[in-house]
Amino acid sequence: MSQHHLKLSNLSFGYKKTLTKEINLSIHENEFITIMGENGCGKTTLIDCLMGLHKPYSGSITFWGEVYEDSSIKNINQKVGWVISQKENYPLHLNVEQYLKIVSQTYKHWNWTLNEKLCHSFELDKKKRLSHLSMGENSKVRLVRALSFKPALIILDELTANLSPKSKDSLTKELIRLFSSEKMSILYICHSNEEALRLSDRISWFCKIQESRFYRKIYR
């Protein structure tokens, strides 16, 4: 098997108290891995650790064999696309096109052809202001931003939460299409059993069994 894109080794983390202990998980090329679990079991905290916003208590995080630390974040993020569930501070006076032009300057390999294709596929009005976007349109813009530089790995946190069935269907269909046509891996956090079973190669289940005690199962 090819070198892992992301590897968690004996990872323990939490806020004030430990949420999860000794998590071990590897994602290789062209794998779609979903993480599920109860509220409060550490899924979003894991995302914070992966983004470098929160330091785990112990263990390590590596991307392509490189330890994720302050000195390596910039280089690693050129190959990782993010769509997070937390509210982002968009410059709301900009329209979609202006926003994407600003974001594109962050990435060495931004692909405008792919960007146009994605916007067309999602039926996005690029002249629409960010402040006027619906929840579904907002999720689509964030996914377009995360995919337009052709990341090797994309990490999605509750991408379809609170969306209409039509918007959910549009986003998941595009994920399936991209996953089948591009050499990319996906780490997906969601609550939907239907989505997880439909999309995933493997499902990692985080489950709270007692206060401060958790376990994890891998379904293949």
PDB file of N, CA, C and O in Angstrom, residues 105-156:
ATOM      1  N   GLN A 105      -4.834  33.159  -4.083  1.00  0.00           N
ATOM      2  CA  GLN A 105      -3.466  33.635  -3.899  1.00  0.00           C
ATOM      3  C   GLN A 105      -2.717  32.857  -2.819  1.00  0.00           C
ATOM      4  O   GLN A 105      -1.496  32.917  -2.732  1.00  0.00           O
ATOM      5  N   THR A 106      -3.469  32.113  -2.011  1.00  0.00           N
ATOM      6  CA  THR A 106      -2.863  31.327  -0.929  1.00  0.00           C
ATOM      7  C   THR A 106      -2.226  30.044  -1.449  1.00  0.00           C
ATOM      8  O   THR A 106      -1.318  29.494  -0.813  1.00  0.00           O
ATOM      9  N   TYR A 107      -2.686  29.563  -2.605  1.00  0.00           N
ATOM     10  CA  TYR A 107      -2.293  28.238  -3.078  1.00  0.00           C
ATOM     11  C   TYR A 107      -1.462  28.304  -4.358  1.00  0.00           C
ATOM     12  O   TYR A 107      -1.816  29.013  -5.302  1.00  0.00           O
ATOM     13  N   LYS A 108      -0.389  27.549  -4.371  1.00  0.00           N
ATOM     14  CA  LYS A 108       0.524  27.527  -5.519  1.00  0.00           C
ATOM     15  C   LYS A 108      -0.117  26.872  -6.740  1.00  0.00           C
ATOM     16  O   LYS A 108       0.217  27.214  -7.872  1.00  0.00           O
ATOM     17  N   HIS A 109      -1.006  25.911  -6.511  1.00  0.00           N
ATOM     18  CA  HIS A 109      -1.528  25.109  -7.613  1.00  0.00           C
ATOM     19  C   HIS A 109      -3.036  25.297  -7.802  1.00  0.00           C
ATOM     20  O   HIS A 109      -3.728  24.373  -8.188  1.00  0.00           O
ATOM     21  N   TRP A 110      -3.508  26.508  -7.548  1.00  0.00           N
ATOM     22  CA  TRP A 110      -4.928  26.796  -7.759  1.00  0.00           C
ATOM     23  C   TRP A 110      -5.275  26.576  -9.233  1.00  0.00           C
ATOM     24  O   TRP A 110      -4.571  27.034 -10.129  1.00  0.00           O
ATOM     25  N   ASN A 111      -6.373  25.887  -9.492  1.00  0.00           N
ATOM     26  CA  ASN A 111      -6.760  25.514 -10.845  1.00  0.00           C
ATOM     27  C   ASN A 111      -8.078  26.213 -11.203  1.00  0.00           C
ATOM     28  O   ASN A 111      -9.151  25.793 -10.780  1.00  0.00           O
ATOM     29  N   TRP A 112      -7.990  27.275 -12.024  1.00  0.00           N
ATOM     30  CA  TRP A 112      -9.184  28.048 -12.350  1.00  0.00           C
ATOM     31  C   TRP A 112     -10.146  27.266 -13.233  1.00  0.00           C
ATOM     32  O   TRP A 112     -11.359  27.473 -13.183  1.00  0.00           O
ATOM     33  N   THR A 113      -9.617  26.361 -14.053  1.00  0.00           N
ATOM     34  CA  THR A 113     -10.494  25.542 -14.885  1.00  0.00           C
ATOM     35  C   THR A 113     -11.375  24.660 -14.017  1.00  0.00           C
ATOM     36  O   THR A 113     -12.595  24.554 -14.225  1.00  0.00           O
ATOM     37  N   LEU A 114     -10.750  24.018 -13.022  1.00  0.00           N
ATOM     38  CA  LEU A 114     -11.514  23.193 -12.078  1.00  0.00           C
ATOM     39  C   LEU A 114     -12.475  24.057 -11.278  1.00  0.00           C
ATOM     40  O   LEU A 114     -13.620  23.668 -11.028  1.00  0.00           O
ATOM     41  N   ASN A 115     -12.025  25.238 -10.867  1.00  0.00           N
ATOM     42  CA  ASN A 115     -12.869  26.144 -10.101  1.00  0.00           C
ATOM     43  C   ASN A 115     -14.140  26.503 -10.868  1.00  0.00           C
ATOM     44  O   ASN A 115     -15.248  26.459 -10.318  1.00  0.00           O
ATOM     45  N   GLU A 116     -13.986  26.844 -12.143  1.00  0.00           N
ATOM     46  CA  GLU A 116     -15.144  27.182 -12.970  1.00  0.00           C
ATOM     47  C   GLU A 116     -16.075  25.979 -13.121  1.00  0.00           C
ATOM     48  O   GLU A 116     -17.299  26.116 -13.090  1.00  0.00           O
ATOM     49  N   LYS A 117     -15.484  24.813 -13.293  1.00  0.00           N
ATOM     50  CA  LYS A 117     -16.274  23.588 -13.446  1.00  0.00           C
ATOM     51  C   LYS A 117     -17.090  23.302 -12.193  1.00  0.00           C
ATOM     52  O   LYS A 117     -18.274  22.930 -12.270  1.00  0.00           O
ATOM     53  N   LEU A 118     -16.484  23.479 -11.035  1.00  0.00           N
ATOM     54  CA  LEU A 118     -17.170  23.234  -9.773  1.00  0.00           C
ATOM     55  C   LEU A 118     -18.294  24.245  -9.549  1.00  0.00           C
ATOM     56  O   LEU A 118     -19.401  23.885  -9.137  1.00  0.00           O
ATOM     57  N   CYS A 119     -18.015  25.510  -9.819  1.00  0.00           N
ATOM     58  CA  CYS A 119     -19.046  26.540  -9.656  1.00  0.00           C
ATOM     59  C   CYS A 119     -20.232  26.268 -10.579  1.00  0.00           C
ATOM     60  O   CYS A 119     -21.395  26.444 -10.185  1.00  0.00           O
ATOM     61  N   HIS A 120     -19.931  25.830 -11.799  1.00  0.00           N
ATOM     62  CA  HIS A 120     -21.004  25.497 -12.739  1.00  0.00           C
ATOM     63  C   HIS A 120     -21.795  24.280 -12.246  1.00  0.00           C
ATOM     64  O   HIS A 120     -23.028  24.267 -12.299  1.00  0.00           O
ATOM     65  N   SER A 121     -21.073  23.268 -11.771  1.00  0.00           N
ATOM     66  CA  SER A 121     -21.722  22.051 -11.291  1.00  0.00           C
ATOM     67  C   SER A 121     -22.651  22.340 -10.111  1.00  0.00           C
ATOM     68  O   SER A 121     -23.738  21.759 -10.006  1.00  0.00           O
ATOM     69  N   PHE A 122     -22.233  23.252  -9.240  1.00  0.00           N
ATOM     70  CA  PHE A 122     -23.027  23.593  -8.058  1.00  0.00           C
ATOM     71  C   PHE A 122     -24.025  24.718  -8.326  1.00  0.00           C
ATOM     72  O   PHE A 122     -24.724  25.156  -7.414  1.00  0.00           O
ATOM     73  N   GLU A 123     -24.059  25.213  -9.570  1.00  0.00           N
ATOM     74  CA  GLU A 123     -24.972  26.286  -9.962  1.00  0.00           C
ATOM     75  C   GLU A 123     -24.817  27.513  -9.052  1.00  0.00           C
ATOM     76  O   GLU A 123     -25.798  28.123  -8.609  1.00  0.00           O
ATOM     77  N   LEU A 124     -23.557  27.888  -8.816  1.00  0.00           N
ATOM     78  CA  LEU A 124     -23.267  29.037  -7.962  1.00  0.00           C
ATOM     79  C   LEU A 124     -23.269  30.322  -8.792  1.00  0.00           C
ATOM     80  O   LEU A 124     -22.675  30.382  -9.871  1.00  0.00           O
ATOM     81  N   ASP A 125     -23.902  31.335  -8.270  1.00  0.00           N
ATOM     82  CA  ASP A 125     -23.871  32.665  -8.867  1.00  0.00           C
ATOM     83  C   ASP A 125     -22.650  33.389  -8.298  1.00  0.00           C
ATOM     84  O   ASP A 125     -22.662  33.824  -7.142  1.00  0.00           O
ATOM     85  N   LYS A 126     -21.599  33.533  -9.101  1.00  0.00           N
ATOM     86  CA  LYS A 126     -20.344  34.098  -8.605  1.00  0.00           C
ATOM     87  C   LYS A 126     -20.432  35.590  -8.335  1.00  0.00           C
ATOM     88  O   LYS A 126     -19.527  36.164  -7.721  1.00  0.00           O
ATOM     89  N   LYS A 127     -21.510  36.236  -8.789  1.00  0.00           N
ATOM     90  CA  LYS A 127     -21.684  37.659  -8.534  1.00  0.00           C
ATOM     91  C   LYS A 127     -22.476  37.920  -7.243  1.00  0.00           C
ATOM     92  O   LYS A 127     -22.647  39.069  -6.830  1.00  0.00           O
ATOM     93  N   LYS A 128     -22.915  36.857  -6.609  1.00  0.00           N
ATOM     94  CA  LYS A 128     -23.716  36.990  -5.393  1.00  0.00           C
ATOM     95  C   LYS A 128     -22.817  37.272  -4.190  1.00  0.00           C
ATOM     96  O   LYS A 128     -21.771  36.637  -4.022  1.00  0.00           O
ATOM     97  N   ARG A 129     -23.220  38.201  -3.352  1.00  0.00           N
ATOM     98  CA  ARG A 129     -22.432  38.531  -2.165  1.00  0.00           C
ATOM     99  C   ARG A 129     -22.461  37.380  -1.163  1.00  0.00           C
ATOM    100  O   ARG A 129     -23.459  36.687  -1.018  1.00  0.00           O
ATOM    101  N   LEU A 130     -21.354  37.243  -0.444  1.00  0.00           N
ATOM    102  CA  LEU A 130     -21.276  36.194   0.571  1.00  0.00           C
ATOM    103  C   LEU A 130     -22.342  36.383   1.642  1.00  0.00           C
ATOM    104  O   LEU A 130     -22.858  35.409   2.193  1.00  0.00           O
ATOM    105  N   SER A 131     -22.684  37.615   1.928  1.00  0.00           N
ATOM    106  CA  SER A 131     -23.689  37.894   2.962  1.00  0.00           C
ATOM    107  C   SER A 131     -25.087  37.451   2.546  1.00  0.00           C
ATOM    108  O   SER A 131     -25.980  37.338   3.387  1.00  0.00           O
ATOM    109  N   HIS A 132     -25.282  37.193   1.239  1.00  0.00           N
ATOM    110  CA  HIS A 132     -26.604  36.820   0.742  1.00  0.00           C
ATOM    111  C   HIS A 132     -26.726  35.321   0.444  1.00  0.00           C
ATOM    112  O   HIS A 132     -27.745  34.885  -0.078  1.00  0.00           O
ATOM    113  N   LEU A 133     -25.697  34.561   0.770  1.00  0.00           N
ATOM    114  CA  LEU A 133     -25.719  33.132   0.465  1.00  0.00           C
ATOM    115  C   LEU A 133     -26.615  32.368   1.433  1.00  0.00           C
ATOM    116  O   LEU A 133     -26.638  32.653   2.636  1.00  0.00           O
ATOM    117  N   SER A 134     -27.325  31.386   0.926  1.00  0.00           N
ATOM    118  CA  SER A 134     -28.058  30.457   1.791  1.00  0.00           C
ATOM    119  C   SER A 134     -27.064  29.494   2.436  1.00  0.00           C
ATOM    120  O   SER A 134     -25.878  29.463   2.075  1.00  0.00           O
ATOM    121  N   MET A 135     -27.533  28.689   3.378  1.00  0.00           N
ATOM    122  CA  MET A 135     -26.648  27.714   4.034  1.00  0.00           C
ATOM    123  C   MET A 135     -26.091  26.726   3.011  1.00  0.00           C
ATOM    124  O   MET A 135     -24.918  26.364   3.057  1.00  0.00           O
ATOM    125  N   GLY A 136     -26.945  26.291   2.091  1.00  0.00           N
ATOM    126  CA  GLY A 136     -26.484  25.363   1.071  1.00  0.00           C
ATOM    127  C   GLY A 136     -25.446  25.979   0.160  1.00  0.00           C
ATOM    128  O   GLY A 136     -24.433  25.360  -0.171  1.00  0.00           O
ATOM    129  N   GLU A 137     -25.679  27.232  -0.268  1.00  0.00           N
ATOM    130  CA  GLU A 137     -24.720  27.928  -1.129  1.00  0.00           C
ATOM    131  C   GLU A 137     -23.401  28.162  -0.396  1.00  0.00           C
ATOM    132  O   GLU A 137     -22.325  28.053  -0.983  1.00  0.00           O
ATOM    133  N   ASN A 138     -23.495  28.484   0.886  1.00  0.00           N
ATOM    134  CA  ASN A 138     -22.289  28.695   1.689  1.00  0.00           C
ATOM    135  C   ASN A 138     -21.442  27.425   1.738  1.00  0.00           C
ATOM    136  O   ASN A 138     -20.216  27.479   1.574  1.00  0.00           O
ATOM    137  N   SER A 139     -22.085  26.286   1.948  1.00  0.00           N
ATOM    138  CA  SER A 139     -21.359  25.015   1.979  1.00  0.00           C
ATOM    139  C   SER A 139     -20.714  24.718   0.625  1.00  0.00           C
ATOM    140  O   SER A 139     -19.597  24.211   0.548  1.00  0.00           O
ATOM    141  N   LYS A 140     -21.422  25.045  -0.450  1.00  0.00           N
ATOM    142  CA  LYS A 140     -20.888  24.811  -1.787  1.00  0.00           C
ATOM    143  C   LYS A 140     -19.660  25.683  -2.049  1.00  0.00           C
ATOM    144  O   LYS A 140     -18.669  25.213  -2.624  1.00  0.00           O
ATOM    145  N   VAL A 141     -19.712  26.954  -1.639  1.00  0.00           N
ATOM    146  CA  VAL A 141     -18.562  27.843  -1.815  1.00  0.00           C
ATOM    147  C   VAL A 141     -17.359  27.325  -1.047  1.00  0.00           C
ATOM    148  O   VAL A 141     -16.223  27.316  -1.547  1.00  0.00           O
ATOM    149  N   ARG A 142     -17.588  26.857   0.178  1.00  0.00           N
ATOM    150  CA  ARG A 142     -16.486  26.338   0.986  1.00  0.00           C
ATOM    151  C   ARG A 142     -15.893  25.071   0.360  1.00  0.00           C
ATOM    152  O   ARG A 142     -14.673  24.857   0.391  1.00  0.00           O
ATOM    153  N   LEU A 143     -16.755  24.235  -0.235  1.00  0.00           N
ATOM    154  CA  LEU A 143     -16.257  23.027  -0.884  1.00  0.00           C
ATOM    155  C   LEU A 143     -15.487  23.380  -2.159  1.00  0.00           C
ATOM    156  O   LEU A 143     -14.431  22.794  -2.435  1.00  0.00           O
ATOM    157  N   VAL A 144     -15.979  24.336  -2.927  1.00  0.00           N
ATOM    158  CA  VAL A 144     -15.260  24.803  -4.117  1.00  0.00           C
ATOM    159  C   VAL A 144     -13.887  25.337  -3.730  1.00  0.00           C
ATOM    160  O   VAL A 144     -12.875  25.032  -4.373  1.00  0.00           O
ATOM    161  N   ARG A 145     -13.845  26.143  -2.682  1.00  0.00           N
ATOM    162  CA  ARG A 145     -12.564  26.684  -2.203  1.00  0.00           C
ATOM    163  C   ARG A 145     -11.599  25.568  -1.818  1.00  0.00           C
ATOM    164  O   ARG A 145     -10.412  25.609  -2.146  1.00  0.00           O
ATOM    165  N   ALA A 146     -12.114  24.542  -1.149  1.00  0.00           N
ATOM    166  CA  ALA A 146     -11.269  23.455  -0.657  1.00  0.00           C
ATOM    167  C   ALA A 146     -10.770  22.542  -1.766  1.00  0.00           C
ATOM    168  O   ALA A 146      -9.753  21.876  -1.604  1.00  0.00           O
ATOM    169  N   LEU A 147     -11.477  22.504  -2.900  1.00  0.00           N
ATOM    170  CA  LEU A 147     -11.148  21.562  -3.973  1.00  0.00           C
ATOM    171  C   LEU A 147     -10.409  22.186  -5.148  1.00  0.00           C
ATOM    172  O   LEU A 147      -9.804  21.464  -5.943  1.00  0.00           O
ATOM    173  N   SER A 148     -10.423  23.515  -5.262  1.00  0.00           N
ATOM    174  CA  SER A 148      -9.949  24.166  -6.481  1.00  0.00           C
ATOM    175  C   SER A 148      -8.439  24.141  -6.668  1.00  0.00           C
ATOM    176  O   SER A 148      -7.951  24.508  -7.735  1.00  0.00           O
ATOM    177  N   PHE A 149      -7.698  23.721  -5.665  1.00  0.00           N
ATOM    178  CA  PHE A 149      -6.252  23.577  -5.852  1.00  0.00           C
ATOM    179  C   PHE A 149      -5.848  22.100  -5.921  1.00  0.00           C
ATOM    180  O   PHE A 149      -4.680  21.740  -5.781  1.00  0.00           O
ATOM    181  N   LYS A 150      -6.819  21.243  -6.167  1.00  0.00           N
ATOM    182  CA  LYS A 150      -6.627  19.800  -6.304  1.00  0.00           C
ATOM    183  C   LYS A 150      -5.843  19.205  -5.129  1.00  0.00           C
ATOM    184  O   LYS A 150      -4.739  18.675  -5.296  1.00  0.00           O
ATOM    185  N   PRO A 151      -6.401  19.294  -3.924  1.00  0.00           N
ATOM    186  CA  PRO A 151      -5.698  18.732  -2.760  1.00  0.00           C
ATOM    187  C   PRO A 151      -5.597  17.216  -2.853  1.00  0.00           C
ATOM    188  O   PRO A 151      -6.451  16.557  -3.447  1.00  0.00           O
ATOM    189  N   ALA A 152      -4.552  16.679  -2.264  1.00  0.00           N
ATOM    190  CA  ALA A 152      -4.401  15.221  -2.202  1.00  0.00           C
ATOM    191  C   ALA A 152      -5.300  14.629  -1.119  1.00  0.00           C
ATOM    192  O   ALA A 152      -5.675  13.461  -1.175  1.00  0.00           O
ATOM    193  N   LEU A 153      -5.634  15.467  -0.133  1.00  0.00           N
ATOM    194  CA  LEU A 153      -6.487  15.048   0.985  1.00  0.00           C
ATOM    195  C   LEU A 153      -7.451  16.179   1.290  1.00  0.00           C
ATOM    196  O   LEU A 153      -7.057  17.345   1.343  1.00  0.00           O
ATOM    197  N   ILE A 154      -8.716  15.836   1.478  1.00  0.00           N
ATOM    198  CA  ILE A 154      -9.690  16.835   1.896  1.00  0.00           C
ATOM    199  C   ILE A 154     -10.361  16.368   3.176  1.00  0.00           C
ATOM    200  O   ILE A 154     -10.714  15.193   3.317  1.00  0.00           O
ATOM    201  N   ILE A 155     -10.487  17.290   4.135  1.00  0.00           N
ATOM    202  CA  ILE A 155     -11.060  16.987   5.441  1.00  0.00           C
ATOM    203  C   ILE A 155     -12.351  17.789   5.590  1.00  0.00           C
ATOM    204  O   ILE A 155     -12.347  19.017   5.508  1.00  0.00           O
ATOM    205  N   LEU A 156     -13.449  17.070   5.783  1.00  0.00           N
ATOM    206  CA  LEU A 156     -14.786  17.670   5.793  1.00  0.00           C
ATOM    207  C   LEU A 156     -15.455  17.431   7.142  1.00  0.00           C
ATOM    208  O   LEU A 156     -15.599  16.289   7.570  1.00  0.00           O
TER     209      LEU A 156
END
